[in-house]
Tab-separated table of C-alpha atoms in Angstrom:
chain	number	residue	atom	x	y	z
A	1	MET	CA	16.128	-42.129	-24.023
A	2	HIS	CA	14.135	-41.857	-26.643
A	3	GLU	CA	13.785	-39.244	-29.538
A	4	ILE	CA	12.458	-38.764	-33.075
A	5	VAL	CA	13.831	-35.338	-35.208
A	6	ASN	CA	12.614	-35.277	-38.934
A	7	ARG	CA	13.572	-32.352	-41.225
A	8	LEU	CA	10.845	-32.508	-43.011
A	9	CYS	CA	10.665	-29.508	-45.190
A	10	ARG	CA	12.763	-26.842	-46.088
A	11	HIS	CA	12.286	-23.639	-49.002
A	12	GLY	CA	8.725	-24.697	-49.499
A	13	ASP	CA	7.930	-28.539	-49.519
A	14	MET	CA	4.319	-27.909	-50.150
A	15	SER	CA	2.864	-31.549	-50.166
A	16	GLU	CA	4.766	-31.815	-47.145
A	17	HIS	CA	2.879	-28.611	-45.768
A	18	GLY	CA	-0.519	-30.225	-46.658
A	19	ARG	CA	0.430	-33.677	-44.862
A	20	PHE	CA	1.808	-31.676	-41.812
A	21	HIS	CA	-1.807	-29.874	-42.027
A	22	HIS	CA	-3.720	-32.839	-41.784
A	23	LEU	CA	-1.791	-34.615	-39.096
A	24	LEU	CA	-2.353	-32.006	-36.834
A	25	THR	CA	-5.308	-30.335	-37.108
A	26	GLY	CA	-7.406	-33.599	-38.538
A	27	VAL	CA	-10.319	-30.529	-39.832
A	28	GLY	CA	-8.836	-27.404	-41.474
A	29	ILE	CA	-11.989	-26.293	-42.587
A	30	LEU	CA	-15.083	-24.992	-40.796
A	31	LEU	CA	-17.645	-26.967	-42.828
A	32	SER	CA	-21.229	-24.948	-41.079
A	33	ASP	CA	-21.326	-22.492	-38.585
A	34	ASN	CA	-21.567	-25.370	-35.791
A	35	TRP	CA	-18.424	-26.619	-35.686
A	36	ILE	CA	-16.049	-28.649	-33.029
A	37	HIS	CA	-12.557	-30.407	-32.837
A	38	VAL	CA	-11.648	-32.681	-30.454
A	39	TYR	CA	-8.026	-33.323	-29.717
A	40	PRO	CA	-6.777	-37.039	-28.836
A	41	ALA	CA	-6.051	-37.878	-25.520
A	42	PRO	CA	-2.330	-38.411	-24.724
A	43	GLU	CA	-1.172	-41.639	-23.379
A	44	GLY	CA	0.559	-40.556	-19.885
A	45	ALA	CA	-1.147	-37.744	-19.374
A	46	VAL	CA	-2.497	-37.208	-15.493
A	47	HIS	CA	-6.190	-37.693	-15.534
A	48	ASN	CA	-8.539	-36.754	-12.903
A	49	PRO	CA	-12.117	-39.025	-12.785
A	50	ASP	CA	-14.050	-36.382	-10.963
A	51	PHE	CA	-15.891	-35.758	-14.306
A	52	SER	CA	-16.943	-37.160	-17.442
A	53	VAL	CA	-17.802	-34.395	-20.400
A	54	ARG	CA	-18.825	-35.088	-23.832
A	55	VAL	CA	-19.590	-32.401	-26.223
A	56	ARG	CA	-21.502	-32.298	-29.830
A	57	THR	CA	-22.963	-30.189	-32.147
A	58	PRO	CA	-27.042	-29.873	-32.712
A	59	GLY	CA	-28.148	-33.087	-33.640
A	60	GLU	CA	-24.979	-35.111	-34.513
A	61	GLU	CA	-22.936	-37.707	-32.224
A	62	TRP	CA	-21.501	-36.982	-28.710
A	63	ARG	CA	-17.853	-36.797	-28.366
A	64	PRO	CA	-15.700	-37.524	-25.117
A	65	LEU	CA	-13.007	-34.999	-23.569
A	66	PHE	CA	-10.154	-36.071	-21.641
A	67	SER	CA	-10.275	-34.885	-18.199
A	68	TYR	CA	-6.747	-33.328	-17.321
A	69	ASN	CA	-5.909	-33.446	-13.342
A	70	VAL	CA	-4.924	-29.643	-12.424
A	71	LYS	CA	-3.904	-28.634	-9.422
A	72	VAL	CA	-5.384	-25.268	-7.610
A	73	ASP	CA	-4.532	-22.918	-4.267
A	74	MET	CA	-1.438	-22.637	-2.440
A	75	HIS	CA	-3.065	-22.247	0.548
A	76	ASN	CA	-5.150	-25.759	0.687
A	77	VAL	CA	-3.347	-27.457	-2.807
A	78	ARG	CA	-6.339	-29.533	-4.344
A	79	ASN	CA	-6.968	-31.296	-7.828
A	80	ALA	CA	-9.470	-29.952	-10.049
A	81	SER	CA	-10.404	-30.992	-13.590
A	82	MET	CA	-9.944	-29.378	-17.116
A	83	VAL	CA	-11.191	-30.043	-20.342
A	84	MET	CA	-10.448	-28.539	-23.984
A	85	PHE	CA	-11.654	-28.258	-27.357
A	86	ASP	CA	-12.169	-25.918	-30.097
A	87	CYS	CA	-15.694	-24.828	-31.735
A	88	SER	CA	-17.708	-22.329	-33.866
A	89	GLY	CA	-21.144	-21.709	-33.482
A	90	THR	CA	-23.775	-24.144	-31.109
A	91	VAL	CA	-22.326	-26.572	-28.913
A	92	ASP	CA	-24.038	-29.113	-26.040
A	93	ILE	CA	-22.206	-29.984	-23.260
A	94	GLU	CA	-23.038	-32.519	-20.700
A	95	VAL	CA	-21.027	-33.055	-17.823
A	96	GLU	CA	-21.311	-36.335	-15.629
A	97	TYR	CA	-20.108	-36.009	-11.639
A	98	HIS	CA	-19.225	-39.023	-10.371
A	99	PRO	CA	-19.101	-37.792	-6.868
A	100	GLU	CA	-21.925	-37.660	-5.931
A	101	THR	CA	-25.662	-36.342	-6.966
A	102	VAL	CA	-25.788	-32.977	-8.600
A	103	ARG	CA	-28.032	-30.950	-5.897
A	104	GLU	CA	-26.747	-27.270	-7.430
A	105	ALA	CA	-24.382	-26.628	-10.085
A	106	VAL	CA	-22.949	-22.701	-10.928
A	107	ILE	CA	-21.617	-21.953	-14.490
A	108	ARG	CA	-18.877	-18.805	-14.198
A	109	PRO	CA	-18.314	-16.465	-15.227
A	110	LEU	CA	-21.872	-15.177	-14.199
A	111	SER	CA	-21.792	-13.189	-17.542
A	112	ALA	CA	-22.195	-15.830	-19.550
A	113	GLY	CA	-25.252	-16.452	-18.431
A	114	LEU	CA	-25.573	-20.257	-18.997
A	115	VAL	CA	-27.607	-22.080	-16.463
A	116	GLY	CA	-27.405	-25.985	-16.518
A	117	GLU	CA	-30.633	-28.556	-16.671
A	118	ILE	CA	-29.478	-31.147	-13.827
A	119	SER	CA	-30.719	-34.745	-13.647
A	120	GLY	CA	-29.296	-36.796	-11.183
A	121	ARG	CA	-25.373	-36.991	-11.239
A	122	SER	CA	-25.652	-34.937	-14.851
A	123	LEU	CA	-25.701	-31.646	-15.939
A	124	SER	CA	-26.458	-30.125	-19.409
A	125	PHE	CA	-26.023	-26.704	-21.049
A	126	THR	CA	-25.592	-25.035	-24.206
A	127	ILE	CA	-22.911	-22.657	-25.458
A	128	ASP	CA	-22.955	-20.266	-28.391
A	129	GLY	CA	-19.674	-20.246	-29.132
A	130	PRO	CA	-16.030	-20.346	-27.898
A	131	LYS	CA	-15.673	-19.861	-23.914
A	132	LEU	CA	-13.787	-20.367	-20.884
A	133	LEU	CA	-15.935	-21.714	-18.172
A	134	SER	CA	-15.733	-23.039	-14.670
A	135	VAL	CA	-18.235	-25.465	-13.811
A	136	GLU	CA	-18.835	-25.679	-9.590
A	137	VAL	CA	-20.973	-28.508	-8.536
A	138	ASN	CA	-22.694	-28.439	-4.883
A	139	GLY	CA	-20.701	-25.050	-3.849
A	140	GLU	CA	-17.265	-26.850	-4.782
A	141	ARG	CA	-15.132	-24.078	-6.060
A	142	PHE	CA	-11.756	-26.287	-5.715
A	143	HIS	CA	-12.701	-29.222	-6.893
A	144	ASN	CA	-14.362	-28.260	-10.025
A	145	LEU	CA	-14.815	-28.144	-13.600
A	146	HIS	CA	-12.810	-25.734	-16.188
A	147	ILE	CA	-14.112	-26.256	-20.028
A	148	PHE	CA	-11.790	-24.516	-22.305
A	149	ALA	CA	-14.155	-24.099	-25.286
A	150	ASN	CA	-11.304	-22.620	-27.732
A	151	PRO	CA	-11.880	-20.773	-30.734
A	152	PRO	CA	-11.007	-22.459	-34.510
A	153	GLU	CA	-7.386	-21.569	-34.571
A	154	GLU	CA	-6.851	-18.830	-37.558
A	155	GLN	CA	-3.744	-19.826	-38.321
A	156	LEU	CA	-1.205	-23.176	-38.387
A	157	PRO	CA	2.450	-21.936	-39.272
A	158	ASP	CA	3.617	-20.809	-42.616
A	159	MET	CA	6.204	-23.370	-43.564
A	160	GLU	CA	6.915	-21.919	-47.142
A	161	GLY	CA	10.799	-21.177	-47.093
A	162	SER	CA	11.104	-22.780	-43.666
A	163	GLU	CA	12.897	-25.366	-41.754
A	164	LEU	CA	10.444	-28.024	-39.823
A	165	LEU	CA	11.583	-30.043	-37.174
A	166	MET	CA	8.730	-32.529	-36.283
A	167	LEU	CA	9.019	-33.975	-32.677
A	168	GLU	CA	7.818	-37.335	-32.019
A	169	PRO	CA	6.581	-38.281	-28.534
A	170	GLY	CA	9.406	-39.282	-25.698
A	171	VAL	CA	12.252	-37.591	-24.273
A	172	HIS	CA	13.924	-34.905	-26.176
A	173	ASN	CA	17.803	-33.803	-25.612
A	174	THR	CA	17.312	-30.037	-24.972
A	175	GLU	CA	21.006	-28.963	-26.136
A	176	LYS	CA	21.015	-31.140	-29.234
A	177	LEU	CA	17.440	-29.230	-30.211
A	178	GLN	CA	19.116	-26.011	-29.489
A	179	GLN	CA	22.113	-26.536	-31.902
A	180	GLN	CA	19.353	-28.053	-34.443
A	181	LEU	CA	17.607	-24.663	-34.175
A	182	GLY	CA	20.412	-22.604	-34.322
A	183	HIS	CA	22.982	-24.166	-37.178
A	184	THR	CA	21.855	-21.901	-39.826
A	185	THR	CA	23.502	-18.404	-39.990
A	186	ASP	CA	20.513	-16.717	-42.074
A	187	ALA	CA	19.171	-14.551	-39.444
A	188	GLY	CA	15.910	-13.988	-41.370
A	189	PHE	CA	15.583	-18.126	-41.958
A	190	GLN	CA	12.377	-18.965	-40.651
A	191	ARG	CA	12.361	-22.447	-38.390
A	192	ILE	CA	9.529	-24.051	-37.552
A	193	VAL	CA	9.311	-27.129	-34.312
A	194	ILE	CA	6.344	-29.487	-34.121
A	195	PHE	CA	5.665	-31.276	-30.841
A	196	ARG	CA	3.267	-33.950	-32.727
A	197	PRO	CA	0.390	-35.250	-30.207
A	198	GLY	CA	1.704	-37.374	-27.155
A	199	ILE	CA	3.998	-36.971	-23.970
A	200	HIS	CA	7.248	-35.006	-24.595
A	201	ARG	CA	10.065	-34.538	-22.137
A	202	LEU	CA	12.813	-31.975	-22.454
A	203	ASP	CA	16.178	-33.848	-20.304
A	204	GLU	CA	16.885	-29.976	-19.780
A	205	PRO	CA	13.663	-28.660	-18.724
A	206	LEU	CA	13.872	-25.149	-20.964
A	207	LEU	CA	14.533	-24.845	-24.269
A	208	HIS	CA	15.846	-21.556	-25.741
A	209	LEU	CA	14.714	-20.225	-28.856
A	210	PRO	CA	15.939	-18.414	-31.237
A	211	SER	CA	15.110	-15.247	-33.334
A	212	CYS	CA	12.295	-15.816	-36.358
A	213	SER	CA	11.298	-19.367	-34.599
A	214	THR	CA	7.992	-20.738	-34.254
A	215	VAL	CA	7.043	-23.445	-31.864
A	216	TYR	CA	3.900	-25.464	-32.611
A	217	ILE	CA	2.049	-27.620	-29.625
A	218	PRO	CA	-1.044	-28.728	-30.854
A	219	GLY	CA	-4.181	-30.273	-28.857
A	220	GLY	CA	-2.872	-33.523	-27.007
A	221	ALA	CA	0.458	-32.780	-27.312
A	222	VAL	CA	1.779	-32.413	-23.299
A	223	VAL	CA	5.641	-30.574	-22.686
A	224	TYR	CA	7.141	-31.352	-19.822
A	225	GLY	CA	9.202	-28.028	-19.894
A	226	GLY	CA	9.487	-24.152	-20.614
A	227	PHE	CA	10.799	-22.124	-22.961
A	228	VAL	CA	12.787	-19.070	-23.020
A	229	CYS	CA	13.413	-16.184	-25.315
A	230	ASP	CA	16.674	-14.345	-24.517
A	231	GLY	CA	17.694	-11.160	-26.538
A	232	VAL	CA	15.950	-12.740	-29.550
A	233	HIS	CA	12.971	-11.146	-31.728
A	234	ASP	CA	9.948	-12.715	-34.343
A	235	VAL	CA	9.256	-15.827	-32.020
A	236	THR	CA	5.829	-17.513	-31.933
A	237	VAL	CA	4.635	-20.224	-29.272
A	238	LYS	CA	1.016	-21.247	-30.415
A	239	GLY	CA	-1.410	-24.317	-30.529
A	240	ARG	CA	-3.529	-26.157	-27.784
A	241	GLY	CA	-1.051	-27.830	-26.105
A	242	ILE	CA	-0.165	-27.946	-22.540
A	243	LEU	CA	2.864	-27.147	-21.097
A	244	TYR	CA	3.253	-29.668	-17.548
A	245	MET	CA	5.635	-28.242	-14.986
A	246	SER	CA	3.820	-29.945	-11.912
A	247	ASP	CA	6.660	-32.682	-11.379
A	248	TYR	CA	9.291	-29.751	-10.879
A	249	GLU	CA	10.599	-28.646	-7.437
A	250	LYS	CA	9.663	-24.903	-6.407
A	251	ASN	CA	12.954	-23.795	-6.105
A	252	THR	CA	13.823	-24.720	-9.338
A	253	PHE	CA	12.126	-21.290	-10.181
A	254	TYR	CA	11.172	-22.427	-13.768
A	255	ARG	CA	8.751	-20.782	-15.480
A	256	GLY	CA	6.353	-21.375	-18.760
A	257	PHE	CA	8.019	-18.628	-20.574
A	258	GLU	CA	10.685	-16.177	-20.026
A	259	ILE	CA	10.812	-13.622	-22.214
A	260	LYS	CA	13.640	-11.357	-21.464
A	261	TYR	CA	15.252	-8.455	-23.592
A	262	SER	CA	13.220	-9.853	-26.822
A	263	SER	CA	10.678	-7.442	-29.071
A	264	HIS	CA	7.664	-9.373	-31.279
A	265	ILE	CA	6.950	-12.278	-29.278
A	266	HIS	CA	3.857	-13.873	-29.875
A	267	ILE	CA	2.501	-16.564	-27.312
A	268	GLU	CA	-1.056	-17.988	-28.363
A	269	GLY	CA	-4.083	-20.861	-26.924
A	270	ILE	CA	-0.948	-22.527	-24.547
A	271	THR	CA	-2.041	-24.245	-21.257
A	272	VAL	CA	0.616	-23.949	-18.404
A	273	ILE	CA	-0.178	-26.330	-15.342
A	274	ASP	CA	1.284	-25.451	-11.918
A	275	PRO	CA	4.813	-23.775	-12.890
A	276	PRO	CA	7.305	-23.503	-10.251
A	277	HIS	CA	7.541	-19.578	-10.633
A	278	TYR	CA	5.843	-17.223	-13.009
A	279	THR	CA	3.862	-18.651	-15.710
A	280	VAL	CA	5.026	-16.035	-18.191
A	281	LEU	CA	7.868	-13.284	-16.875
A	282	LEU	CA	8.696	-10.382	-19.200
A	283	GLY	CA	11.641	-8.544	-18.741
A	284	GLN	CA	12.881	-5.160	-20.569
A	285	SER	CA	11.177	-6.501	-23.521
A	286	GLU	CA	8.657	-4.990	-25.890
A	287	HIS	CA	6.085	-5.480	-28.953
A	288	ILE	CA	4.137	-8.693	-26.911
A	289	LEU	CA	0.984	-10.434	-27.702
A	290	ILE	CA	-0.014	-12.851	-25.497
A	291	ARG	CA	-3.580	-14.210	-26.475
A	292	ASN	CA	-5.886	-16.995	-24.707
A	293	LEU	CA	-3.337	-18.447	-22.428
A	294	LYS	CA	-4.680	-20.599	-19.606
A	295	SER	CA	-2.755	-21.262	-16.599
A	296	PHE	CA	-2.977	-22.918	-12.708
A	297	SER	CA	-0.657	-22.654	-10.595
A	298	THR	CA	-0.063	-23.818	-6.581
A	299	ARG	CA	3.472	-22.557	-5.354
A	300	GLY	CA	4.156	-19.281	-3.813
A	301	TRP	CA	5.039	-16.485	-6.200
A	302	CYS	CA	3.130	-17.924	-8.815
A	303	ASP	CA	2.205	-15.353	-10.393
A	304	GLY	CA	0.192	-15.389	-13.842
A	305	ILE	CA	1.757	-12.759	-16.401
A	306	ASP	CA	4.227	-10.593	-14.734
A	307	MET	CA	6.265	-7.556	-16.539
A	308	MET	CA	9.068	-5.587	-15.507
A	309	ALA	CA	10.277	-2.678	-17.875
A	310	CYS	CA	8.053	-3.275	-20.722
A	311	LYS	CA	6.635	-1.546	-23.521
A	312	GLN	CA	3.711	-2.343	-25.679
A	313	VAL	CA	2.453	-5.568	-24.339
A	314	THR	CA	-0.849	-6.821	-25.233
A	315	ILE	CA	-2.809	-9.747	-23.441
A	316	GLU	CA	-6.042	-10.732	-25.149
A	317	GLY	CA	-8.688	-13.435	-23.556
A	318	GLY	CA	-7.239	-16.557	-21.594
A	319	PHE	CA	-8.366	-17.690	-17.661
A	320	LEU	CA	-5.343	-17.485	-15.376
A	321	ARG	CA	-5.908	-19.260	-12.225
A	322	THR	CA	-2.718	-18.465	-10.060
A	323	SER	CA	-1.580	-18.621	-6.469
A	324	ASP	CA	-0.559	-14.932	-6.373
A	325	ASP	CA	-1.311	-12.068	-8.573
A	326	CYS	CA	-2.768	-13.208	-11.680
A	327	ILE	CA	-1.129	-9.908	-13.791
A	328	ALA	CA	1.320	-7.500	-12.329
A	329	VAL	CA	3.064	-4.443	-13.919
A	330	TYR	CA	6.317	-3.406	-12.600
A	331	ALA	CA	8.914	-0.998	-13.305
A	332	SER	CA	12.767	-1.620	-12.639
A	333	ARG	CA	12.989	-4.934	-10.725
A	334	GLY	CA	16.318	-7.077	-10.710
A	335	GLU	CA	18.422	-6.972	-13.695
A	336	PHE	CA	15.208	-5.363	-15.979
A	337	ARG	CA	15.603	-1.661	-16.293
A	338	GLY	CA	13.625	1.135	-16.720
A	339	ASP	CA	9.706	2.345	-17.168
A	340	THR	CA	6.571	0.236	-18.214
A	341	ARG	CA	4.580	1.691	-20.280
A	342	ASP	CA	1.434	0.946	-23.214
A	343	VAL	CA	-0.265	-1.997	-21.622
A	344	THR	CA	-3.344	-3.179	-22.543
A	345	VAL	CA	-5.483	-6.351	-21.274
A	346	SER	CA	-8.632	-7.296	-22.473
A	347	GLY	CA	-11.368	-10.429	-22.340
A	348	SER	CA	-9.395	-12.030	-19.511
A	349	ILE	CA	-11.091	-13.952	-16.845
A	350	LEU	CA	-8.889	-13.764	-13.414
A	351	TRP	CA	-8.947	-16.154	-10.586
A	352	ALA	CA	-6.229	-15.159	-7.973
A	353	ASP	CA	-6.790	-18.168	-4.832
A	354	VAL	CA	-4.244	-16.142	-3.309
A	355	ALA	CA	-3.474	-12.435	-3.610
A	356	HIS	CA	-4.423	-9.703	-6.412
A	357	PRO	CA	-5.549	-10.377	-9.861
A	358	VAL	CA	-4.584	-7.313	-10.833
A	359	ASN	CA	-1.668	-5.140	-9.233
A	360	ILE	CA	0.472	-2.361	-10.339
A	361	GLY	CA	3.543	-0.116	-9.008
A	362	THR	CA	5.579	-2.265	-6.302
A	363	HIS	CA	8.945	-2.330	-8.259
A	364	GLY	CA	10.750	0.315	-9.526
A	365	ASP	CA	14.448	2.276	-9.444
A	366	TYR	CA	14.570	2.749	-5.996
A	367	ASP	CA	18.431	3.763	-6.013
A	368	GLY	CA	17.460	6.319	-8.370
A	369	ASP	CA	14.873	9.223	-9.237
A	370	GLY	CA	12.151	6.226	-10.122
A	371	ASP	CA	10.280	4.641	-13.029
A	372	VAL	CA	7.370	6.041	-14.601
A	373	ILE	CA	4.613	3.336	-15.176
A	374	GLU	CA	2.087	4.647	-17.215
A	375	ASN	CA	-0.796	3.792	-20.286
A	376	ILE	CA	-2.094	0.963	-19.118
A	377	ARG	CA	-5.344	0.051	-20.044
A	378	PHE	CA	-7.786	-2.777	-18.707
A	379	THR	CA	-10.893	-3.652	-19.984
A	380	GLU	CA	-13.731	-6.494	-20.451
A	381	LEU	CA	-12.649	-8.777	-17.737
A	382	ASP	CA	-14.318	-11.455	-15.349
A	383	ILE	CA	-13.020	-11.632	-11.905
A	384	LEU	CA	-13.909	-14.854	-10.126
A	385	GLU	CA	-11.255	-14.849	-6.938
A	386	HIS	CA	-9.377	-12.619	-4.473
A	387	HIS	CA	-8.454	-14.650	-1.311
A	388	GLU	CA	-5.885	-12.466	0.712
A	389	PRO	CA	-4.992	-13.108	4.344
A	390	GLN	CA	-2.858	-10.417	4.639
A	391	PRO	CA	-4.397	-6.921	4.314
A	392	ASP	CA	-1.514	-5.353	2.912
A	393	TYR	CA	-2.278	-7.183	-0.122
A	394	TRP	CA	-5.953	-6.387	-0.587
A	395	GLY	CA	-7.273	-4.976	-3.659
A	396	CYS	CA	-9.019	-6.778	-6.513
A	397	LEU	CA	-7.908	-3.714	-8.671
A	398	ALA	CA	-4.845	-2.696	-6.991
A	399	ILE	CA	-1.907	0.548	-7.659
A	400	ASN	CA	0.713	-0.139	-4.700
A	401	ALA	CA	3.207	2.525	-5.752
A	402	GLY	CA	6.246	2.151	-4.359
A	403	ASP	CA	10.201	2.309	-5.025
A	404	ASN	CA	9.998	5.858	-6.297
A	405	ASN	CA	7.214	5.004	-8.811
A	406	THR	CA	5.222	7.164	-10.625
A	407	VAL	CA	1.880	5.610	-11.968
A	408	ARG	CA	-0.337	7.360	-14.098
A	409	ASN	CA	-2.872	7.096	-17.050
A	410	VAL	CA	-4.576	3.879	-15.657
A	411	SER	CA	-8.043	2.968	-16.601
A	412	TYR	CA	-10.482	0.068	-15.558
A	413	GLU	CA	-13.512	-0.098	-17.916
A	414	ASP	CA	-16.256	-2.788	-17.834
A	415	ILE	CA	-15.474	-5.409	-15.306
A	416	ARG	CA	-17.287	-7.444	-13.588
A	417	ILE	CA	-16.544	-8.950	-10.067
A	418	GLU	CA	-17.944	-11.622	-8.701
A	419	SER	CA	-18.442	-12.606	-5.267
A	420	PHE	CA	-14.817	-13.623	-3.254
A	421	GLU	CA	-13.231	-14.835	-0.194
A	422	LEU	CA	-11.324	-12.165	1.242
A	423	GLY	CA	-9.704	-8.691	0.468
A	424	GLU	CA	-11.807	-5.572	-1.006
A	425	LEU	CA	-12.548	-4.130	-4.255
A	426	PHE	CA	-9.735	-1.135	-5.257
A	427	ASN	CA	-6.616	-0.198	-3.027
A	428	LEU	CA	-4.689	2.756	-4.005
A	429	ARG	CA	-1.785	3.571	-2.001
A	430	VAL	CA	1.579	5.069	-2.351
A	431	LEU	CA	3.677	3.229	0.279
A	432	GLN	CA	6.653	2.005	1.528
A	433	ASN	CA	6.309	-1.966	1.419
A	434	GLU	CA	8.743	-3.140	4.032
A	435	LYS	CA	9.267	-6.198	2.716
A	436	TYR	CA	9.642	-5.264	-1.033
A	437	ASN	CA	10.428	-1.626	-0.693
A	438	PRO	CA	13.456	0.006	-0.078
A	439	ALA	CA	11.923	3.570	-0.796
A	440	PRO	CA	8.272	4.810	-1.078
A	441	GLY	CA	6.998	5.507	-4.033
A	442	LYS	CA	6.337	9.183	-5.761
A	443	ARG	CA	3.002	9.571	-7.171
A	444	ILE	CA	-0.403	7.706	-8.270
A	445	GLU	CA	-2.574	10.096	-10.842
A	446	GLN	CA	-4.701	10.232	-13.533
A	447	ILE	CA	-6.531	6.792	-12.695
A	448	THR	CA	-10.052	5.801	-14.022
A	449	PHE	CA	-12.795	3.386	-12.972
A	450	ARG	CA	-15.692	2.749	-15.363
A	451	ASN	CA	-18.340	0.033	-15.871
A	452	ILE	CA	-16.901	-1.896	-12.553
A	453	HIS	CA	-19.558	-4.050	-11.143
A	454	PHE	CA	-19.137	-5.965	-7.849
A	455	ASN	CA	-21.667	-8.788	-6.433
A	456	GLY	CA	-20.781	-10.148	-3.759
A	457	THR	CA	-20.664	-10.998	0.278
A	458	CYS	CA	-17.081	-10.077	0.979
A	459	THR	CA	-17.971	-5.824	1.773
A	460	ASN	CA	-14.524	-4.648	2.933
A	461	PRO	CA	-14.273	-0.967	2.410
A	462	SER	CA	-11.641	0.061	-0.316
A	463	HIS	CA	-8.428	1.928	0.735
A	464	ILE	CA	-7.042	5.254	-1.005
A	465	GLU	CA	-3.811	6.818	0.829
A	466	GLY	CA	-0.809	8.936	0.095
A	467	TYR	CA	2.420	8.666	1.480
A	468	ASP	CA	2.997	12.569	2.777
A	469	GLU	CA	2.567	15.949	1.085
A	470	ILE	CA	4.963	15.477	-1.987
A	471	ARG	CA	3.956	11.416	-2.325
A	472	PHE	CA	0.362	11.605	-3.285
A	473	ILE	CA	-2.942	10.413	-5.212
A	474	GLN	CA	-4.684	12.888	-7.567
A	475	ASP	CA	-7.365	12.612	-10.035
A	476	VAL	CA	-8.707	9.424	-9.539
A	477	THR	CA	-12.630	9.080	-10.895
A	478	PHE	CA	-15.095	6.604	-10.219
A	479	GLU	CA	-17.777	6.519	-13.063
A	480	ASN	CA	-20.776	3.836	-12.807
A	481	VAL	CA	-19.328	2.102	-10.436
A	482	THR	CA	-21.612	-0.058	-8.136
A	483	VAL	CA	-21.345	-2.902	-5.261
A	484	ASN	CA	-24.256	-5.276	-4.689
A	485	GLY	CA	-26.326	-3.076	-7.393
A	486	SER	CA	-25.855	0.425	-5.222
A	487	ALA	CA	-23.531	3.021	-6.532
A	488	PHE	CA	-20.362	3.314	-5.546
A	489	GLN	CA	-19.987	6.276	-2.995
A	490	LEU	CA	-16.670	8.413	-1.462
A	491	GLU	CA	-17.625	7.435	2.359
A	492	GLU	CA	-17.593	4.139	4.382
A	493	PRO	CA	-18.110	1.311	4.024
A	494	TYR	CA	-17.382	1.771	0.187
A	495	VAL	CA	-14.040	3.218	0.697
A	496	ILE	CA	-11.322	5.022	3.736
A	497	ILE	CA	-9.679	7.972	2.344
A	498	GLY	CA	-6.507	8.219	3.555
A	499	LYS	CA	-4.289	11.550	3.808
A	500	HIS	CA	-2.495	13.220	0.453
A	501	ALA	CA	-5.578	11.895	-1.372
A	502	HIS	CA	-6.524	15.031	-3.760
A	503	GLY	CA	-9.454	15.410	-6.549
A	504	ILE	CA	-11.040	11.879	-5.593
A	505	LYS	CA	-14.490	11.908	-7.358
A	506	VAL	CA	-17.733	10.042	-8.378
A	507	LEU	CA	-19.139	10.910	-11.713
């Protein structure tokens, strides 16, 4: 077992702060409008040889990127590729596809407006700033290349008045780390943990973080394990590093991040590869910020971000490719009790190899009067896939109210839905799912779909339906919604409106 832990700074040793900044970032100041930062390839990381990728700013030398292997799609698990770097301004990208000649290539999301120049086995294109992309050669969506061109990191951990644990690559004793993190009796004292570039393994895979702590995982660092915030506040986990969880068995149900009974938690920039369960579990927590999170999953119930009984949740940006719901918004479930409200998701790319890109309403307080899920907003999304063999779980944008739940004041705005394999656009039902709901839902009301555009070949009709005379849907509005360029209409083949649905209208 190998572990090195250095206490570098306490109460403001700013000479160490400068050394720390240089060691982890290499470049700390943007010298021009066009800028890239490439992270070191960690020795021992799982490589995928399908693609070689290099990047440059105009007129400068090419810089190669390490291609990580990421597994995708529960139905038939396959190996895809992923590269990452930070940038601003204009960046040239050159991709070489090793298996065969490039006959055609698509760069998604299509809203990025990128078209590559093909030459033999190579594809080249230019981006005008940070973007999260999928490059699909010769129609291949599963052995594809994910390019994560991240924005520059705006703020590194502030070490002044803090204590720092700098971890060298190797195997770490999780219990010892937790003792070191929790040794101080000063409740407001800031603790910072840095995982240096390289491979890190936690001997017990879940590290519990105390209040007032920051974990920084820079690009080029890969951590085998996940993090738990249980009854804590003011915790940040950020960086360009990776949580690699593919080696853990499904029945461990480990999550990349487990956040429960906590507040003021911030996750930013991390990539999670193949967790045995959710990428992020949010349980009875509030004031949560998740920004630029990337994730890949292949196991059953491997949702992206699931929240239960939470308030004030903000999700910004990111790329979630999951083998269950990308984002699920619930109320009470299991140990977590209460309503969910004030959730905003913006600027994200959602790819559901299984189930829904967005799902709301399934779980609640079925033994009591039910819960309320309200004030939920999704905006500026790109949905790249929805593939679900079971019709009961169809819907790119789904509200399935069960367990006596009331779901209200939900808006979906400025969303682009690309061609998907199997499912439907919208599914709004008050229902009792035999598998998950001991009781039917109560009501769905005040739902808005605005500026939603779908272009694709899967044109199964959407569904809107209540449960009975007192468990109904009301006040659903579609404004500037199109299907393959045609205005959405309240009739087949666009939608089937069942019983107990009132006030459904198109503007």
